[in-house]
XYZ file of C-alpha atoms in Angstrom:
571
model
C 2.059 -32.369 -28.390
C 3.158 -35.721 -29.024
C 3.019 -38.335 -26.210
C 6.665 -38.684 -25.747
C 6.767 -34.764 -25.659
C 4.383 -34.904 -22.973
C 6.746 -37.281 -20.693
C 9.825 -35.445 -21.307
C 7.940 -31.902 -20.504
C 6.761 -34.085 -16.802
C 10.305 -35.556 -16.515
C 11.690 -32.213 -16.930
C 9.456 -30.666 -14.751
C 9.837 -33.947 -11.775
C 13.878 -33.415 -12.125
C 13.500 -29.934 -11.654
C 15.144 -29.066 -15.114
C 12.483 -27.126 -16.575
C 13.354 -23.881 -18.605
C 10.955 -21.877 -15.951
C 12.452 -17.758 -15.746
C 10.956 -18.100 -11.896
C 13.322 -21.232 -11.058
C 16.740 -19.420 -12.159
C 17.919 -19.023 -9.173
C 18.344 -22.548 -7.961
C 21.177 -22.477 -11.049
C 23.301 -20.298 -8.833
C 23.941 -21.685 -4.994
C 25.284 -18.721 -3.858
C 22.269 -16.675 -5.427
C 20.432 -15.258 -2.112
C 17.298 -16.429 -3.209
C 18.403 -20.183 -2.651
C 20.144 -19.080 0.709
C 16.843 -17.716 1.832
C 15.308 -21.032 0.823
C 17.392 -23.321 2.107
C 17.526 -21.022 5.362
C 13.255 -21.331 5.590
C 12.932 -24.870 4.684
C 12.412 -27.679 7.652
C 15.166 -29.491 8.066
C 16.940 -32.418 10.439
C 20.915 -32.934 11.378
C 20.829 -35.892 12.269
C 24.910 -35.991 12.521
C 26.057 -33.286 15.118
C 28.731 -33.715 17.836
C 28.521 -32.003 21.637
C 31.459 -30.894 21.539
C 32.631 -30.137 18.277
C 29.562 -27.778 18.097
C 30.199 -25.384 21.202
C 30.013 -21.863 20.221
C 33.813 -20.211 20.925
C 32.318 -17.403 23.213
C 30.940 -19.874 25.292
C 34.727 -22.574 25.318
C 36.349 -19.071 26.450
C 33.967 -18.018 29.045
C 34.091 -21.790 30.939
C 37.799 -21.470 30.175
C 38.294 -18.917 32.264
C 35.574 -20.301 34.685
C 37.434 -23.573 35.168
C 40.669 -22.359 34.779
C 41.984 -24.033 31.373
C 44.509 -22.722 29.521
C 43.241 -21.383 26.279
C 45.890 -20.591 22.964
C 43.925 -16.948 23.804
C 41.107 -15.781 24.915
C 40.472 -13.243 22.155
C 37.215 -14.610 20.027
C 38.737 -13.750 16.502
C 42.519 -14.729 18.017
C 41.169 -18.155 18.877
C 39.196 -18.914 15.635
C 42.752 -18.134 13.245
C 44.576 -19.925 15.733
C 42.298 -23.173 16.539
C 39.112 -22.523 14.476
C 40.580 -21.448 11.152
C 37.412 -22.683 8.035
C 40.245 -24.632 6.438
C 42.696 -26.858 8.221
C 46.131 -28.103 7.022
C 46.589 -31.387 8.458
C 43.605 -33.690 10.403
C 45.948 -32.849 13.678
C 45.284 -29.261 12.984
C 41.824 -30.161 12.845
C 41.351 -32.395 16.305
C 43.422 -29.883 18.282
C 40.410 -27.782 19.730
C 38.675 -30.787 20.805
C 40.963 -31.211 23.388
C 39.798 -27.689 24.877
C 37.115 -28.481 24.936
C 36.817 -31.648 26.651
C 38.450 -29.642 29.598
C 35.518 -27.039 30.222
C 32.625 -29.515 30.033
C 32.936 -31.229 33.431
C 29.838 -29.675 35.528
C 26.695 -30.355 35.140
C 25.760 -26.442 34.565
C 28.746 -26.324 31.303
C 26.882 -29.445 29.824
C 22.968 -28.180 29.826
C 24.006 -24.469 28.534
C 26.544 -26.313 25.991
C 23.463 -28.461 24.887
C 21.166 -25.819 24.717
C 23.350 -23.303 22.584
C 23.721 -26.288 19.752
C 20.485 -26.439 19.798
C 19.514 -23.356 19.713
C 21.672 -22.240 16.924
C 20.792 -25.141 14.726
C 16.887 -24.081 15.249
C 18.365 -20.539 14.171
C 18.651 -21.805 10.837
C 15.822 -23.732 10.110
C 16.597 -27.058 11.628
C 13.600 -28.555 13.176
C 14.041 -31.971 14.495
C 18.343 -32.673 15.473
C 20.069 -35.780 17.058
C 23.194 -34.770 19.354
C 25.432 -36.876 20.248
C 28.450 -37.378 22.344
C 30.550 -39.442 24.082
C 28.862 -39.591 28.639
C 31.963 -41.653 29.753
C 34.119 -38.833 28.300
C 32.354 -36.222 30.759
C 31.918 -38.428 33.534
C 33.761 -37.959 37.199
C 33.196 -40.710 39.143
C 31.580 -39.823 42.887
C 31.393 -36.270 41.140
C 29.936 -36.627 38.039
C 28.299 -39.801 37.049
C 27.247 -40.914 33.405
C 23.310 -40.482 33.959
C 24.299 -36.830 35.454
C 25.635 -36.139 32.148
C 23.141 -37.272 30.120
C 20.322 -35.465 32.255
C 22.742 -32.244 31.985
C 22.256 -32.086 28.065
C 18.935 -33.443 27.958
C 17.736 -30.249 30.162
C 19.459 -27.771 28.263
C 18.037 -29.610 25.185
C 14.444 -29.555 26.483
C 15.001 -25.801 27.034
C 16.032 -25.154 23.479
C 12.672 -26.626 22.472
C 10.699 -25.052 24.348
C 12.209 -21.374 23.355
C 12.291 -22.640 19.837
C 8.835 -22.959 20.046
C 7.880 -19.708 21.119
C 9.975 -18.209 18.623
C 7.746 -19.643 15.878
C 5.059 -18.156 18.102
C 6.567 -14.801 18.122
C 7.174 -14.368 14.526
C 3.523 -14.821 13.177
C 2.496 -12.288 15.936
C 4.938 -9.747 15.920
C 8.095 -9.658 12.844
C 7.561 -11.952 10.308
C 6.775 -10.619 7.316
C 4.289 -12.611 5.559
C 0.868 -11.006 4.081
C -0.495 -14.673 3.997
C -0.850 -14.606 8.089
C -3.694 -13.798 9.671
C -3.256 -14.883 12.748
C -4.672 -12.552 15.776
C -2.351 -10.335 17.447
C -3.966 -9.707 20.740
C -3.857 -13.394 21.675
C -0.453 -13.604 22.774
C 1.172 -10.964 25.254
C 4.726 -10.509 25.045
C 7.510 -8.318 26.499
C 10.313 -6.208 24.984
C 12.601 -8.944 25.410
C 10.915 -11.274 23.706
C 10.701 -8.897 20.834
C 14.525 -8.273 20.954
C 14.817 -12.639 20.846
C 13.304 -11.872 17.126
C 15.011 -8.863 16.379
C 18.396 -10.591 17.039
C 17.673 -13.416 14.694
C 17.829 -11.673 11.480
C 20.530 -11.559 9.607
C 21.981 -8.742 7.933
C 19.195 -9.666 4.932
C 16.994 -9.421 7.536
C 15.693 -13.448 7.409
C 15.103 -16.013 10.024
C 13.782 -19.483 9.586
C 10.748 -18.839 11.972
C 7.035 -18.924 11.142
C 3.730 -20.197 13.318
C 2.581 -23.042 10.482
C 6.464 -24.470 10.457
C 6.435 -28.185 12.446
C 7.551 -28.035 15.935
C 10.794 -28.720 16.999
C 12.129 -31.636 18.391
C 15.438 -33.392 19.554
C 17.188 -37.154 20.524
C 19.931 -37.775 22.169
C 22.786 -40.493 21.291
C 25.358 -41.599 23.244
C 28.484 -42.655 21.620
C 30.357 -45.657 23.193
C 34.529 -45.343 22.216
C 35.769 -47.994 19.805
C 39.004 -47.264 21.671
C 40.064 -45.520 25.142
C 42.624 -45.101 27.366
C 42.920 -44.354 30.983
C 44.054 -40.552 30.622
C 41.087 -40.071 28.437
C 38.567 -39.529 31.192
C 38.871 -39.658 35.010
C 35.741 -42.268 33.953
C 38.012 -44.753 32.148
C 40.685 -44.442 34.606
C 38.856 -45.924 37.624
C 37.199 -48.255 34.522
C 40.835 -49.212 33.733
C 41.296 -49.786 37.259
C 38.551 -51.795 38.215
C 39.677 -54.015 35.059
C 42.953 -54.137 35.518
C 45.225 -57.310 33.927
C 42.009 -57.733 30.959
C 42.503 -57.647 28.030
C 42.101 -54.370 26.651
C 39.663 -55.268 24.279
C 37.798 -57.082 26.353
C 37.932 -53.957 28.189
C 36.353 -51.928 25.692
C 33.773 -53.613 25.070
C 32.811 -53.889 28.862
C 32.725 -50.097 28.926
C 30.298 -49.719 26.018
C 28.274 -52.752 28.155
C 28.598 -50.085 31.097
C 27.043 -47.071 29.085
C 24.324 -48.853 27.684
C 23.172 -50.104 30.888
C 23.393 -46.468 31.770
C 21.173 -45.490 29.354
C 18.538 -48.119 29.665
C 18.049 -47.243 33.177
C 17.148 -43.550 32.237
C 14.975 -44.752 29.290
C 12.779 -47.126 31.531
C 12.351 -44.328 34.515
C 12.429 -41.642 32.039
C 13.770 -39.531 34.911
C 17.500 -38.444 36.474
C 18.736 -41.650 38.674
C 20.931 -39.489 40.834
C 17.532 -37.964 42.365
C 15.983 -39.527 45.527
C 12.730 -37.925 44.940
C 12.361 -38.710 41.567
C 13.995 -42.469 42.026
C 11.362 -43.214 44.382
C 8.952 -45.280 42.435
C 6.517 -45.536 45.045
C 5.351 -42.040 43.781
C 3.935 -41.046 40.267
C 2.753 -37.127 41.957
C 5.188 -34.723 40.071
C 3.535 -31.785 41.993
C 5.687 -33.730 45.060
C 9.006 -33.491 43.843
C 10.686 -30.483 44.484
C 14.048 -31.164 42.244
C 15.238 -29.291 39.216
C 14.909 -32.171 36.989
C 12.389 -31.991 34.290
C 11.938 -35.055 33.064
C 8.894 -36.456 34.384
C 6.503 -36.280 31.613
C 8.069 -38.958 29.101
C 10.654 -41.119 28.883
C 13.948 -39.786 28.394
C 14.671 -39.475 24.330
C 17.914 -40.628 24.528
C 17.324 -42.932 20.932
C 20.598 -44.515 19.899
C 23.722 -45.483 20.951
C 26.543 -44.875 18.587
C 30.862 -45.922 18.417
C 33.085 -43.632 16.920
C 37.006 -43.805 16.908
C 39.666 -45.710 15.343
C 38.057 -48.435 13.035
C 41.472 -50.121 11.910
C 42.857 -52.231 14.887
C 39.618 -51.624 16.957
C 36.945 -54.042 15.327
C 33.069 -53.818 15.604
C 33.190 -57.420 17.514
C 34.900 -55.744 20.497
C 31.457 -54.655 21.065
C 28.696 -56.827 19.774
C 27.842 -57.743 23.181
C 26.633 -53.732 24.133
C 24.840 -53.634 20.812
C 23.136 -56.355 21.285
C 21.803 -55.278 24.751
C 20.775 -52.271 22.945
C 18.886 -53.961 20.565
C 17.535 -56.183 22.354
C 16.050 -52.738 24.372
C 14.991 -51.386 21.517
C 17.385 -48.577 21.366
C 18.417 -47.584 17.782
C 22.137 -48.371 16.648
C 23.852 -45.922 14.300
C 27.884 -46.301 13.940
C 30.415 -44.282 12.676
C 32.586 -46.589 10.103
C 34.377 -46.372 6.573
C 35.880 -43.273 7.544
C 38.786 -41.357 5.544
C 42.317 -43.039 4.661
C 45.526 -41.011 6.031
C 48.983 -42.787 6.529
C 50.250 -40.134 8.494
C 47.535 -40.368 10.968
C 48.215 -43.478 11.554
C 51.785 -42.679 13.044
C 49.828 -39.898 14.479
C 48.140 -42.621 17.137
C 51.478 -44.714 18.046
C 52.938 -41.687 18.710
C 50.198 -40.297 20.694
C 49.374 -43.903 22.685
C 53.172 -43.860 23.664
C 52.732 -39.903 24.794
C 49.400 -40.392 26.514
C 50.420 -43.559 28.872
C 53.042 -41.040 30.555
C 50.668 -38.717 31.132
C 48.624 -38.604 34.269
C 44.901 -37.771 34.063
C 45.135 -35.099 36.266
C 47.559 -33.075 34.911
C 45.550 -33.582 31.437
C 43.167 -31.934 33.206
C 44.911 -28.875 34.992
C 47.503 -28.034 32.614
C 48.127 -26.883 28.914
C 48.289 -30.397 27.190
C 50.637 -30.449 23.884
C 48.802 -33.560 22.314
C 44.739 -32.874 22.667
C 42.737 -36.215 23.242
C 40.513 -35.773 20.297
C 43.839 -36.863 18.562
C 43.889 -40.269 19.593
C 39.470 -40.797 19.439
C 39.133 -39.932 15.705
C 42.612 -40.712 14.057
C 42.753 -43.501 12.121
C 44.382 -45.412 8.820
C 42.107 -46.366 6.087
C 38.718 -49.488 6.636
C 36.050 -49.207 3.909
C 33.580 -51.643 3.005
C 34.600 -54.295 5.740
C 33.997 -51.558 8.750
C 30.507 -51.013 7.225
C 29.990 -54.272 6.649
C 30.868 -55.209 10.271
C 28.640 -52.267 12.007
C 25.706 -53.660 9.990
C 26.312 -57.415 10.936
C 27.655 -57.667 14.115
C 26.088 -53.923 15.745
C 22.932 -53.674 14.031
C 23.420 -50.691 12.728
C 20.356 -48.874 11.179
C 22.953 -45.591 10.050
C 26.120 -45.565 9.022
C 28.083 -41.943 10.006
C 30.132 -40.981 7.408
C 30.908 -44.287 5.183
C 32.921 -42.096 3.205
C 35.188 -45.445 2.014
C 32.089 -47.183 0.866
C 33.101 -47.956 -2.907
C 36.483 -48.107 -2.009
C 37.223 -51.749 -2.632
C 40.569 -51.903 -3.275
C 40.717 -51.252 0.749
C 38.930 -54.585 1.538
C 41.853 -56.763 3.367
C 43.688 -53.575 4.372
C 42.105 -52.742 7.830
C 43.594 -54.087 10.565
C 41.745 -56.555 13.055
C 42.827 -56.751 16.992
C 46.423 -56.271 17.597
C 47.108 -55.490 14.313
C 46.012 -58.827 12.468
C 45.634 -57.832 8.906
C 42.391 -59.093 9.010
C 38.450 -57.871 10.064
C 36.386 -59.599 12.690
C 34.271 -61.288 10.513
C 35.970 -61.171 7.469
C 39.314 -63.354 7.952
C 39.820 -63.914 4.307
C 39.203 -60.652 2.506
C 42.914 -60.126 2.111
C 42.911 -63.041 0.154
C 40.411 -61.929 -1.860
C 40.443 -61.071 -5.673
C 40.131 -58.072 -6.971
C 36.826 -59.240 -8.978
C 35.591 -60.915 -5.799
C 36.508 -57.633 -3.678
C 34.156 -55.543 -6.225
C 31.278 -57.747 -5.971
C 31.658 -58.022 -1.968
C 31.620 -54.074 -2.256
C 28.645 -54.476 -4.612
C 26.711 -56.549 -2.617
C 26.797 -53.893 0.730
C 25.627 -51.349 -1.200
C 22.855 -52.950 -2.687
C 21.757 -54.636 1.197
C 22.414 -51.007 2.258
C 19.847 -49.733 -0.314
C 17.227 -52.509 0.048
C 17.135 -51.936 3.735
C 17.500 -48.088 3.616
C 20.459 -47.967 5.657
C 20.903 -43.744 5.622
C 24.220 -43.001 4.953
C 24.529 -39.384 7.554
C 27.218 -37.491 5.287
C 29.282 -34.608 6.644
C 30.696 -32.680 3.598
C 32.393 -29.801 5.383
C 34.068 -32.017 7.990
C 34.774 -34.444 5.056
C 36.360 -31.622 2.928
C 38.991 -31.091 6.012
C 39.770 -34.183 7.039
C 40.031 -36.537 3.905
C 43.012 -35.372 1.929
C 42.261 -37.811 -0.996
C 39.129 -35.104 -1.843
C 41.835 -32.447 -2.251
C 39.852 -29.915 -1.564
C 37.354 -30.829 -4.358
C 34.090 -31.821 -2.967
C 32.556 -33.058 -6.648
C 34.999 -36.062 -5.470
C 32.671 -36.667 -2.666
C 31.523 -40.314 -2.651
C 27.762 -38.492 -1.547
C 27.107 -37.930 -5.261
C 27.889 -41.500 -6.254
C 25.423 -42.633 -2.715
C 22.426 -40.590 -4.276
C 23.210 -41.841 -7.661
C 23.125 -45.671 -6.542
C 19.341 -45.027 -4.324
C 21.155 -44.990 -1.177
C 19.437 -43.152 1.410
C 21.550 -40.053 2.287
C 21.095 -37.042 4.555
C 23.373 -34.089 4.997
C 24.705 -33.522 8.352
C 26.962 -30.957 10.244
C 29.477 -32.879 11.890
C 31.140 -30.091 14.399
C 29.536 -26.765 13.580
C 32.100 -24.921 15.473
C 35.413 -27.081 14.333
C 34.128 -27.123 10.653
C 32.477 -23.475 10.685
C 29.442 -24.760 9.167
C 25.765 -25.175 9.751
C 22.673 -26.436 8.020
C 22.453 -24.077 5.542
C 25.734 -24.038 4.131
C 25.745 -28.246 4.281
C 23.018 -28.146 1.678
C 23.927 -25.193 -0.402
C 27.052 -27.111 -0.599
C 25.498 -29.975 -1.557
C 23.141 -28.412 -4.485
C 26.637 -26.746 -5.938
C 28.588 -29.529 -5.932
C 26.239 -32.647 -7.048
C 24.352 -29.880 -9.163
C 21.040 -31.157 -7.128
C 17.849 -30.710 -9.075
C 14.772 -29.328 -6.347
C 13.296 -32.822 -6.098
C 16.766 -34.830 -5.202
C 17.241 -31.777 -2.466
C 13.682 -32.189 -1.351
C 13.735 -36.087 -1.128
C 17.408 -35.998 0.705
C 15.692 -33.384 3.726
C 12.956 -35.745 3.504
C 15.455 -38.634 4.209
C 16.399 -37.297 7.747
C 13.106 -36.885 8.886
C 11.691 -40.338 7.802
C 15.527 -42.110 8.998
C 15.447 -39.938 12.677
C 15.257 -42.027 15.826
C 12.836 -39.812 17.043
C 10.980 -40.805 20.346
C 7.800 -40.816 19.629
C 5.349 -43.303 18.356
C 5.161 -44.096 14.900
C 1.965 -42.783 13.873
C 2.789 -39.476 15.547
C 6.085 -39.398 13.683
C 4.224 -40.307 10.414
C 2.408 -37.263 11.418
C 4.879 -34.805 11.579
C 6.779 -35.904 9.424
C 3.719 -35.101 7.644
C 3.244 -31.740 8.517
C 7.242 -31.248 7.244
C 6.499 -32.366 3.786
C 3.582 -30.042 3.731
C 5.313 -27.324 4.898
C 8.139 -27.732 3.099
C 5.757 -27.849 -0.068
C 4.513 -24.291 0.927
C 8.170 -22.940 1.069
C 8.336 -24.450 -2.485
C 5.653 -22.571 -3.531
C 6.297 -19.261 -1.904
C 9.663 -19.519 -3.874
C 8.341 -20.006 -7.229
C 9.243 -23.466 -7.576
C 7.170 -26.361 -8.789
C 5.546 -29.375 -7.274
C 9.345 -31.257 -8.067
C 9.906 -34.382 -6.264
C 7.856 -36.706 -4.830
C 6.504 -37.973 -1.106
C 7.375 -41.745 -1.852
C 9.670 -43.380 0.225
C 13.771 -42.412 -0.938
């Protein structure tokens, strides 16, 4: 065999094209040998909303507890009616949020809400996951107050973990089926229910994603600031509006992203709930002493970014620079939600809705039946590509971009809108002036800064699919596939498991059918979201799981019948 032969057999073999009879299956997504792989393998969401995520079972049941009117309170009435897999318009889309906004106002709804996500991403395969959501959105004040919320999810988080954990436990001594483990049955002493935890997992092939040598699991929290808010949003940004009252709005804003992040450093530096006398009392390091519920002693609280979502066009990055730079000047990580999808008819969606919401009071958002959900107003927004990226990575620091989905769109630059509705960004005054050569190699430039400094571009196909008509429906369309083919770094995320009907699994099996993935890309995109997590932990330890994922994930390989594709070099 020639030389040349010999590179093209290794190239075949590192793209994962070889002609191997063993590696067939990875041709066919829906085959159920790649479900069971892709169900097995570590992996890391690093993209999931609160709220969008909820499981239905649980919105009905706090429904009914806090008495908020539900469509119905039939499981498979309420998924055709709110929850359908394919929506018809983005304001058929946003309409459950606004449910469930309304049941997550106690501290209880928040930790079992938290712990559910995180449990069911765990369920398949996900090891290390980044939820995030929006504190001043749950917030009551004298009732509720931000750091109550984020200790709320952070508990039911910890929980998940730690039942996670024991799940991987329970599945090398008891169920799984694997004729490689030896490990010692008599050392662990379980219960019947415990059994029936494992038992429950399988799914009607009889898989689950457990297994005693997998990496541990592990979670961060990110709080997401609101690019743009109004009183009835949150009994939190009414008394904010309040306080504030004769600002300008903007200014406003900005103040209230100021607000969270203080917030949020507070918890970080005591690594404990702020609303607790006991555990506020500095004097006193004893844990043994404190008789609260709190559990969140032993480190400092994870919560490892701080994130804006909402309207980009009208509601510029600048509004708040001042918040992001507190962040990072704390050291917090900054990942921003910007270049999102382009839909005229959204955009009369929001006049209309700003015009509905300012006659409606906050409480009787919150008591009755609401026509016009307040997701509507958060996430609706008309089309800003390149410049919104461009300004999260200049003026907020970011270090991810969520979605980005109008990255290559150039023919967008000048079209975003800056405050009251100058045609203009915030640092950008003369892109609508630009040319159209000098708007492709502005567009060119970002994504070749976002490459060189491995800005990961968190992409949400399913939610994508539903929300951003221009795709119609066809996710080979999907800007992802031109991301990976640039170098970009790109990770696969959920979005809103419950809102988009998705999960892990079917993210990535999406992802191999529609970019026709060889093993290595797949491999090197999971890696991606472990090596671009804001995980809080020092480096050398995260080095060392992240470690301990590549090698497992290598034994998965293996087990499979596929070869050594890929490599372990940065992506």
């Amino acid at each position: 065999m020639t030389a040349t032969s010999d590179d093209d057999e290794y190239m075949n073999y590192r793209d994962g094209s070889a002609d191997d009879n063993s590696n067939l299956f990875w041709k066919n997504p829906t085959n159920e040998q790649l479900q069971t792989f892709l169900l097995r393998i570590p992996k890391a969401d690093l993209h999931i909303h609160l709220d969008g995520s909820i499981r239905i079972e649980t919105l009905i049941d706090l429904a009914q507890k806090y008495n908020v009117v539900l469509p119905s309170y039939d499981v498979q009435e309420l998924k055709e009616m709110v929850f359908p897999e394919t929506y018809k318009s983005l304001e058929e889309y946003l309409r459950g949020f606004g449910y469930i906004t309304k049941v997550l106002v106690t501290p209880e709804a928040l930790e079992r809400v938290a712990y559910e996500v995180a449990m069911d991403a765990y369920n398949v395969g996900v090891r290390y996951i980044e939820v995030r959501f929006a504190p001043q959105m749950h917030a009551i004040p004298g009732k509720l107050s931000v750091e109550e919320v984020i200790c709320a999810v952070n508990t039911g988080l910890e929980r998940a973990v730690k039942d996670a954990d024991e799940l991987d436990l329970l599945s090398g001594h008891l169920l799984y089926d694997d004729d490689d483990y030896d490990g010692n049955r008599d050392t662990f002493q379980c219960d019947k229910y415990q059994i029936e935890k494992i038992q429950q997992l399988k799914d009607k092939k009889g898989r689950h994603p457990y297994h005693p040598e997998a990496p541990s699991h592990h979670y961060g929290i990110i709080a997401c600031a609101m690019r743009f808010f109004l009183p009835v949003f949150s009994p939190y940004y009414e008394a904010f509006y309040e306080v504030h009252k004769g600002e300008d709005p903007h200014r406003v804003f900005g103040l209230a992203s100021v607000a969270l992040v203080t917030a949020v450093n507070n918890l970080r530096r005591r690594g404990r709930c702020s609303e607790c006398d006991k555990c506020n009392d500095d004097s006193s390091n004893d844990d043994d002493g404190c008789e609260c519920n709190h559990r969140h002693h032993d480190y400092i609280l994870p919560v490892v970014a701080l994130d804006i979502a909402g309207a980009e066009s009208g509601y510029p990055a600048s509004d708040h620079r001042e918040a992001f730079d507190l962040a990072h000047q704390s050291f917090l990580h900054k990942t921003v939600h910007a270049g999102e999808g382009k839909n005229e008819r959204n955009y009369m969606c929001i006049e209309m809705m700003k015009r509905v919401f300012f006659s409606v009071s906050p409480s009787s958002l919150m008591t009755t039946h609401c026509l016009f959900p307040i997701s509507m107003i958060i996430f609706a927004s008309p089309a800003y590509g390149p410049e919104s990226i461009f300004e999260a990575v200049t003026d907020l620091h970011a270090e991810r971009i969520g979605h980005g989905s109008n990255l290559f769109k150039w023919e967008l630059i000048g079209e975003g809108e800056g405050r009251r509705g100058s045609n203009k960004g915030s640092s950008n005054n003369n892109n609508n002036e630009m040319t159209d050569t000098q708007k492709k190699q502005y567009s060119e430039n970002l994504i070749r800064y976002l490459g060189t400094m491995r800005i990961c571009m968190e992409v949400c196909l399913t939610s994508n699919l539903q929300t951003t008509p221009g795709l119609e429906g066809d996710l080979r369309k999907h800007p992802a596939k031109k991301m990976i083919e640039e170098g970009l770094a790109v990770t696969f995320c959920t979005d809103n498991t419950l809102v988009s009907s998705t999960d892990m699994v079917q993210e990535l099996s999406l992802a191999v059918e529609a970019f026709q993935l060889t093993p290595g890309q797949l491999r090197d995109i999971v890696f991606n979201g472990f090596k671009r997590s804001f995980m809080a932990k020092r480096y050398t330890l995260k080095r060392e799981y992240n470690r301990r994922v590549i090698s497992y994930y290598k034994k998965i390989e293996r087990e499979s019948g596929l070869e050594d594709y890929g490599s372990d070099c940065e992506a």
